[in-house]
Amino acid sequence: MNEGFTVWAERRILENMHGLETKSLSAAIGRNGLMEAIESFGEGSEFTKLEIDGTGHDPDEFYSQVPYEKGFLFVALLEEAAGREKFDAFVKKYIEHFAFTSLTTAQFEAFLEQELPGLAARVGADEWIHQPGLPANAPVFSSARLEKLEGLAKGWQDGARPDVSEAADWSPEDWQIYLQALPRTLAGEDCAWLNQNFNLNEQGNCEILCSWLQIAVNSGYEPAFERCASFLGEVGRMKYLKPLFTALHDNPDTRTLGREVFAANADGYHPIARGGLERIMAG
């Protein structure tokens, strides 16, 4: 729940500073990450709940985007159902009441019912918090920009390509949406076209670079392997480590490279991250 409120607040700030379209792009990126996590764990997995029973499991086993992005969607649904003005008043009171303390999920549920009676039942809070997977009433954020970018990516196999001069003005969110919507595996010449026209191997934004390298590794695009190896030596967040080491391990042609990169950098990773990656590499 804590992570969900954090991401909700971040996206409210994004909306205030850059508009609803930017918030919608960010929410769509987050939802993509959530669906990847649910697919990885399995739709019925304990680890896709907002309140999980971690008894007998190491924390590295269930780290994912679920608490962040499923949590965000739940909070956004509460806001949508209550109305922004009423929900903002609730959030203010919630923060004041629990400031500098910790609280359980049950305490949150009780406070929600006390301050906004009946809201939890209206949105199906029990399913959101205590059941696996993503409920059918999850909010969907859309915009003309989002639809255009996803449509362009999904038309790749039919020859659709970004205009190079137009894409030069794309925001980081634009690039993430586009890359996430592309086929997970591309032909070598297609990877080369993207890299040569947009210099993706040298991308300085970690989010964009990670999305690109996943495609490149899945596709066996060798000119990106060295950058993938160096990037994994530069970062320590599981947000980047897990998908890239998974991609390296899942491709038989890069499995050895993945093991070599892990061996070279394992001592520098946080113990929780290291444990999770060891499981991936041993799979």
PDB file of C-alpha atoms in Angstrom, residues 52-238:
ATOM      1  CA  ILE A  52       1.197 -11.123   0.692  1.00  0.00           C
ATOM      2  CA  ASP A  53       2.151 -13.926   3.016  1.00  0.00           C
ATOM      3  CA  GLY A  54       5.915 -14.079   2.707  1.00  0.00           C
ATOM      4  CA  THR A  55       6.349 -16.813   5.311  1.00  0.00           C
ATOM      5  CA  GLY A  56       9.151 -19.138   4.268  1.00  0.00           C
ATOM      6  CA  HIS A  57      10.270 -16.929   1.385  1.00  0.00           C
ATOM      7  CA  ASP A  58      13.228 -14.610   0.985  1.00  0.00           C
ATOM      8  CA  PRO A  59      12.265 -11.024   0.041  1.00  0.00           C
ATOM      9  CA  ASP A  60      14.273 -11.319  -3.181  1.00  0.00           C
ATOM     10  CA  GLU A  61      11.853 -14.007  -4.382  1.00  0.00           C
ATOM     11  CA  PHE A  62       8.917 -11.642  -4.639  1.00  0.00           C
ATOM     12  CA  TYR A  63      10.441  -8.235  -5.428  1.00  0.00           C
ATOM     13  CA  SER A  64       8.568  -6.797  -8.407  1.00  0.00           C
ATOM     14  CA  GLN A  65       6.530  -3.868  -9.680  1.00  0.00           C
ATOM     15  CA  VAL A  66       3.351  -5.347  -8.156  1.00  0.00           C
ATOM     16  CA  PRO A  67       3.229  -3.269  -4.938  1.00  0.00           C
ATOM     17  CA  TYR A  68       4.122  -0.117  -6.871  1.00  0.00           C
ATOM     18  CA  GLU A  69       1.859  -0.446  -9.889  1.00  0.00           C
ATOM     19  CA  LYS A  70      -1.029  -2.559  -8.608  1.00  0.00           C
ATOM     20  CA  GLY A  71      -0.918  -0.344  -5.527  1.00  0.00           C
ATOM     21  CA  PHE A  72      -1.038   2.778  -7.704  1.00  0.00           C
ATOM     22  CA  LEU A  73      -4.016   1.490  -9.668  1.00  0.00           C
ATOM     23  CA  PHE A  74      -5.875   0.697  -6.444  1.00  0.00           C
ATOM     24  CA  VAL A  75      -5.260   4.178  -5.034  1.00  0.00           C
ATOM     25  CA  ALA A  76      -6.205   5.751  -8.385  1.00  0.00           C
ATOM     26  CA  LEU A  77      -9.430   3.732  -8.342  1.00  0.00           C
ATOM     27  CA  LEU A  78     -10.231   4.995  -4.847  1.00  0.00           C
ATOM     28  CA  GLU A  79      -9.636   8.561  -6.042  1.00  0.00           C
ATOM     29  CA  GLU A  80     -11.822   8.028  -9.097  1.00  0.00           C
ATOM     30  CA  ALA A  81     -14.678   6.514  -7.077  1.00  0.00           C
ATOM     31  CA  ALA A  82     -14.590   9.056  -4.237  1.00  0.00           C
ATOM     32  CA  GLY A  83     -13.919  12.122  -6.374  1.00  0.00           C
ATOM     33  CA  ARG A  84     -10.677  14.058  -6.268  1.00  0.00           C
ATOM     34  CA  GLU A  85     -11.706  16.701  -3.751  1.00  0.00           C
ATOM     35  CA  LYS A  86     -13.041  14.211  -1.231  1.00  0.00           C
ATOM     36  CA  PHE A  87     -10.134  11.813  -1.733  1.00  0.00           C
ATOM     37  CA  ASP A  88      -7.522  14.550  -1.345  1.00  0.00           C
ATOM     38  CA  ALA A  89      -9.111  15.452   1.981  1.00  0.00           C
ATOM     39  CA  PHE A  90      -8.915  11.790   2.987  1.00  0.00           C
ATOM     40  CA  VAL A  91      -5.229  11.559   2.027  1.00  0.00           C
ATOM     41  CA  LYS A  92      -4.398  14.665   4.044  1.00  0.00           C
ATOM     42  CA  LYS A  93      -6.150  13.260   7.100  1.00  0.00           C
ATOM     43  CA  TYR A  94      -4.520   9.852   6.528  1.00  0.00           C
ATOM     44  CA  ILE A  95      -1.047  11.391   6.495  1.00  0.00           C
ATOM     45  CA  GLU A  96      -1.726  13.520   9.566  1.00  0.00           C
ATOM     46  CA  HIS A  97      -3.198  10.602  11.504  1.00  0.00           C
ATOM     47  CA  PHE A  98      -0.387   8.131  10.797  1.00  0.00           C
ATOM     48  CA  ALA A  99       2.564  10.547  10.516  1.00  0.00           C
ATOM     49  CA  PHE A 100       5.863   9.057  11.742  1.00  0.00           C
ATOM     50  CA  THR A 101       4.260   5.697  12.499  1.00  0.00           C
ATOM     51  CA  SER A 102       3.862   2.380  10.749  1.00  0.00           C
ATOM     52  CA  LEU A 103       0.503   0.745  10.155  1.00  0.00           C
ATOM     53  CA  THR A 104      -0.882  -2.581   9.056  1.00  0.00           C
ATOM     54  CA  THR A 105      -3.091  -3.222   6.065  1.00  0.00           C
ATOM     55  CA  ALA A 106      -5.973  -3.916   8.445  1.00  0.00           C
ATOM     56  CA  GLN A 107      -5.490  -0.494  10.053  1.00  0.00           C
ATOM     57  CA  PHE A 108      -5.564   1.148   6.632  1.00  0.00           C
ATOM     58  CA  GLU A 109      -8.754  -0.696   5.706  1.00  0.00           C
ATOM     59  CA  ALA A 110     -10.397   0.343   8.977  1.00  0.00           C
ATOM     60  CA  PHE A 111      -9.364   3.983   8.519  1.00  0.00           C
ATOM     61  CA  LEU A 112     -10.649   3.993   4.938  1.00  0.00           C
ATOM     62  CA  GLU A 113     -14.026   2.643   6.071  1.00  0.00           C
ATOM     63  CA  GLN A 114     -14.179   5.157   8.917  1.00  0.00           C
ATOM     64  CA  GLU A 115     -13.453   8.177   6.726  1.00  0.00           C
ATOM     65  CA  LEU A 116     -15.091   7.108   3.455  1.00  0.00           C
ATOM     66  CA  PRO A 117     -17.824   4.645   4.453  1.00  0.00           C
ATOM     67  CA  GLY A 118     -18.790   2.134   1.793  1.00  0.00           C
ATOM     68  CA  LEU A 119     -16.033   3.107  -0.645  1.00  0.00           C
ATOM     69  CA  ALA A 120     -14.025  -0.074  -0.105  1.00  0.00           C
ATOM     70  CA  ALA A 121     -17.035  -2.240  -0.909  1.00  0.00           C
ATOM     71  CA  ARG A 122     -17.887  -0.168  -4.007  1.00  0.00           C
ATOM     72  CA  VAL A 123     -14.458  -0.660  -5.564  1.00  0.00           C
ATOM     73  CA  GLY A 124     -13.955  -4.266  -4.426  1.00  0.00           C
ATOM     74  CA  ALA A 125     -11.074  -3.466  -2.072  1.00  0.00           C
ATOM     75  CA  ASP A 126     -10.973  -6.992  -0.683  1.00  0.00           C
ATOM     76  CA  GLU A 127     -10.198  -8.390  -4.134  1.00  0.00           C
ATOM     77  CA  TRP A 128      -7.612  -5.688  -4.768  1.00  0.00           C
ATOM     78  CA  ILE A 129      -5.760  -6.225  -1.512  1.00  0.00           C
ATOM     79  CA  HIS A 130      -6.198  -9.897  -0.709  1.00  0.00           C
ATOM     80  CA  GLN A 131      -6.606 -11.657  -4.064  1.00  0.00           C
ATOM     81  CA  PRO A 132      -3.981 -12.307  -6.768  1.00  0.00           C
ATOM     82  CA  GLY A 133      -3.898 -10.817 -10.238  1.00  0.00           C
ATOM     83  CA  LEU A 134      -5.325  -7.555 -11.549  1.00  0.00           C
ATOM     84  CA  PRO A 135      -9.056  -6.898 -10.969  1.00  0.00           C
ATOM     85  CA  ALA A 136     -11.226  -6.132 -13.982  1.00  0.00           C
ATOM     86  CA  ASN A 137     -12.100  -2.651 -12.709  1.00  0.00           C
ATOM     87  CA  ALA A 138      -8.503  -1.405 -12.818  1.00  0.00           C
ATOM     88  CA  PRO A 139      -8.376   2.167 -14.180  1.00  0.00           C
ATOM     89  CA  VAL A 140      -7.165   2.536 -17.754  1.00  0.00           C
ATOM     90  CA  PHE A 141      -5.236   5.690 -18.610  1.00  0.00           C
ATOM     91  CA  SER A 142      -5.336   6.673 -22.265  1.00  0.00           C
ATOM     92  CA  SER A 143      -4.410   9.600 -24.476  1.00  0.00           C
ATOM     93  CA  ALA A 144      -4.079  10.385 -28.157  1.00  0.00           C
ATOM     94  CA  ARG A 145      -0.291  10.366 -27.776  1.00  0.00           C
ATOM     95  CA  LEU A 146      -0.293   6.937 -26.160  1.00  0.00           C
ATOM     96  CA  GLU A 147      -2.511   5.477 -28.872  1.00  0.00           C
ATOM     97  CA  LYS A 148      -0.311   6.941 -31.614  1.00  0.00           C
ATOM     98  CA  LEU A 149       2.922   5.538 -30.155  1.00  0.00           C
ATOM     99  CA  GLU A 150       1.486   2.087 -29.491  1.00  0.00           C
ATOM    100  CA  GLY A 151      -0.095   2.002 -32.935  1.00  0.00           C
ATOM    101  CA  LEU A 152       3.223   2.893 -34.556  1.00  0.00           C
ATOM    102  CA  ALA A 153       5.024   0.127 -32.661  1.00  0.00           C
ATOM    103  CA  LYS A 154       2.377  -2.484 -33.376  1.00  0.00           C
ATOM    104  CA  GLY A 155       2.631  -1.672 -37.068  1.00  0.00           C
ATOM    105  CA  TRP A 156       6.326  -2.584 -37.159  1.00  0.00           C
ATOM    106  CA  GLN A 157       5.824  -5.921 -38.913  1.00  0.00           C
ATOM    107  CA  ASP A 158       3.816  -4.119 -41.598  1.00  0.00           C
ATOM    108  CA  GLY A 159       6.644  -1.683 -42.239  1.00  0.00           C
ATOM    109  CA  ALA A 160       5.690   1.198 -39.946  1.00  0.00           C
ATOM    110  CA  ARG A 161       8.757   3.129 -38.775  1.00  0.00           C
ATOM    111  CA  PRO A 162       9.211   6.273 -36.674  1.00  0.00           C
ATOM    112  CA  ASP A 163      10.099   9.418 -38.577  1.00  0.00           C
ATOM    113  CA  VAL A 164      13.705  10.053 -37.545  1.00  0.00           C
ATOM    114  CA  SER A 165      13.366  13.830 -37.284  1.00  0.00           C
ATOM    115  CA  GLU A 166      10.084  13.579 -35.367  1.00  0.00           C
ATOM    116  CA  ALA A 167      11.434  10.956 -32.957  1.00  0.00           C
ATOM    117  CA  ALA A 168      14.339  13.261 -32.130  1.00  0.00           C
ATOM    118  CA  ASP A 169      11.834  15.260 -30.069  1.00  0.00           C
ATOM    119  CA  TRP A 170      10.338  12.279 -28.258  1.00  0.00           C
ATOM    120  CA  SER A 171      10.289  12.397 -24.474  1.00  0.00           C
ATOM    121  CA  PRO A 172      11.699   9.548 -22.349  1.00  0.00           C
ATOM    122  CA  GLU A 173       8.107   8.424 -21.734  1.00  0.00           C
ATOM    123  CA  ASP A 174       7.454   8.362 -25.495  1.00  0.00           C
ATOM    124  CA  TRP A 175      10.455   6.105 -26.029  1.00  0.00           C
ATOM    125  CA  GLN A 176       9.508   3.748 -23.223  1.00  0.00           C
ATOM    126  CA  ILE A 177       5.971   3.347 -24.545  1.00  0.00           C
ATOM    127  CA  TYR A 178       7.240   2.772 -28.077  1.00  0.00           C
ATOM    128  CA  LEU A 179       9.919   0.244 -27.146  1.00  0.00           C
ATOM    129  CA  GLN A 180       7.640  -1.650 -24.772  1.00  0.00           C
ATOM    130  CA  ALA A 181       5.017  -1.993 -27.507  1.00  0.00           C
ATOM    131  CA  LEU A 182       7.451  -3.335 -30.128  1.00  0.00           C
ATOM    132  CA  PRO A 183       7.679  -7.101 -30.740  1.00  0.00           C
ATOM    133  CA  ARG A 184       9.904  -8.695 -28.094  1.00  0.00           C
ATOM    134  CA  THR A 185      12.128 -10.164 -30.812  1.00  0.00           C
ATOM    135  CA  LEU A 186      13.192  -8.378 -33.984  1.00  0.00           C
ATOM    136  CA  ALA A 187      15.307  -9.341 -36.964  1.00  0.00           C
ATOM    137  CA  GLY A 188      18.956  -8.319 -36.805  1.00  0.00           C
ATOM    138  CA  GLU A 189      18.529  -5.728 -39.544  1.00  0.00           C
ATOM    139  CA  ASP A 190      15.588  -4.204 -37.676  1.00  0.00           C
ATOM    140  CA  CYS A 191      17.653  -3.869 -34.495  1.00  0.00           C
ATOM    141  CA  ALA A 192      20.434  -2.335 -36.558  1.00  0.00           C
ATOM    142  CA  TRP A 193      18.007   0.182 -38.094  1.00  0.00           C
ATOM    143  CA  LEU A 194      16.801   1.293 -34.666  1.00  0.00           C
ATOM    144  CA  ASN A 195      20.288   1.527 -33.219  1.00  0.00           C
ATOM    145  CA  GLN A 196      21.799   3.328 -36.190  1.00  0.00           C
ATOM    146  CA  ASN A 197      19.003   5.873 -36.469  1.00  0.00           C
ATOM    147  CA  PHE A 198      18.487   6.551 -32.763  1.00  0.00           C
ATOM    148  CA  ASN A 199      21.845   5.586 -31.220  1.00  0.00           C
ATOM    149  CA  LEU A 200      20.066   3.469 -28.620  1.00  0.00           C
ATOM    150  CA  ASN A 201      23.215   1.719 -27.398  1.00  0.00           C
ATOM    151  CA  GLU A 202      24.461   5.094 -26.169  1.00  0.00           C
ATOM    152  CA  GLN A 203      21.174   6.132 -24.581  1.00  0.00           C
ATOM    153  CA  GLY A 204      21.793   7.856 -21.258  1.00  0.00           C
ATOM    154  CA  ASN A 205      18.323   7.277 -19.841  1.00  0.00           C
ATOM    155  CA  CYS A 206      18.337   3.996 -17.885  1.00  0.00           C
ATOM    156  CA  GLU A 207      14.652   3.297 -18.517  1.00  0.00           C
ATOM    157  CA  ILE A 208      15.009   3.640 -22.283  1.00  0.00           C
ATOM    158  CA  LEU A 209      18.303   1.757 -22.358  1.00  0.00           C
ATOM    159  CA  CYS A 210      16.896  -1.148 -20.350  1.00  0.00           C
ATOM    160  CA  SER A 211      13.864  -1.445 -22.650  1.00  0.00           C
ATOM    161  CA  TRP A 212      16.093  -1.380 -25.724  1.00  0.00           C
ATOM    162  CA  LEU A 213      18.622  -3.886 -24.377  1.00  0.00           C
ATOM    163  CA  GLN A 214      15.877  -6.392 -23.584  1.00  0.00           C
ATOM    164  CA  ILE A 215      14.811  -6.337 -27.230  1.00  0.00           C
ATOM    165  CA  ALA A 216      18.418  -6.478 -28.431  1.00  0.00           C
ATOM    166  CA  VAL A 217      19.319  -9.461 -26.235  1.00  0.00           C
ATOM    167  CA  ASN A 218      16.097 -11.314 -27.077  1.00  0.00           C
ATOM    168  CA  SER A 219      16.889 -10.743 -30.747  1.00  0.00           C
ATOM    169  CA  GLY A 220      20.527 -11.833 -30.524  1.00  0.00           C
ATOM    170  CA  TYR A 221      21.722  -8.413 -31.704  1.00  0.00           C
ATOM    171  CA  GLU A 222      25.437  -8.726 -30.926  1.00  0.00           C
ATOM    172  CA  PRO A 223      26.383  -5.018 -31.255  1.00  0.00           C
ATOM    173  CA  ALA A 224      24.354  -4.408 -28.078  1.00  0.00           C
ATOM    174  CA  PHE A 225      25.906  -7.179 -25.967  1.00  0.00           C
ATOM    175  CA  GLU A 226      28.903  -5.167 -24.808  1.00  0.00           C
ATOM    176  CA  ARG A 227      26.680  -2.258 -23.769  1.00  0.00           C
ATOM    177  CA  CYS A 228      24.391  -4.638 -21.916  1.00  0.00           C
ATOM    178  CA  ALA A 229      27.354  -6.051 -19.996  1.00  0.00           C
ATOM    179  CA  SER A 230      28.694  -2.615 -19.088  1.00  0.00           C
ATOM    180  CA  PHE A 231      25.249  -1.344 -18.070  1.00  0.00           C
ATOM    181  CA  LEU A 232      24.808  -4.269 -15.683  1.00  0.00           C
ATOM    182  CA  GLY A 233      28.062  -3.224 -14.067  1.00  0.00           C
ATOM    183  CA  GLU A 234      26.828   0.346 -13.614  1.00  0.00           C
ATOM    184  CA  VAL A 235      23.431  -0.192 -11.977  1.00  0.00           C
ATOM    185  CA  GLY A 236      22.228  -1.990  -8.882  1.00  0.00           C
ATOM    186  CA  ARG A 237      18.447  -1.712  -8.997  1.00  0.00           C
ATOM    187  CA  MET A 238      16.505  -4.926  -9.545  1.00  0.00           C
TER     188      MET A 238
END
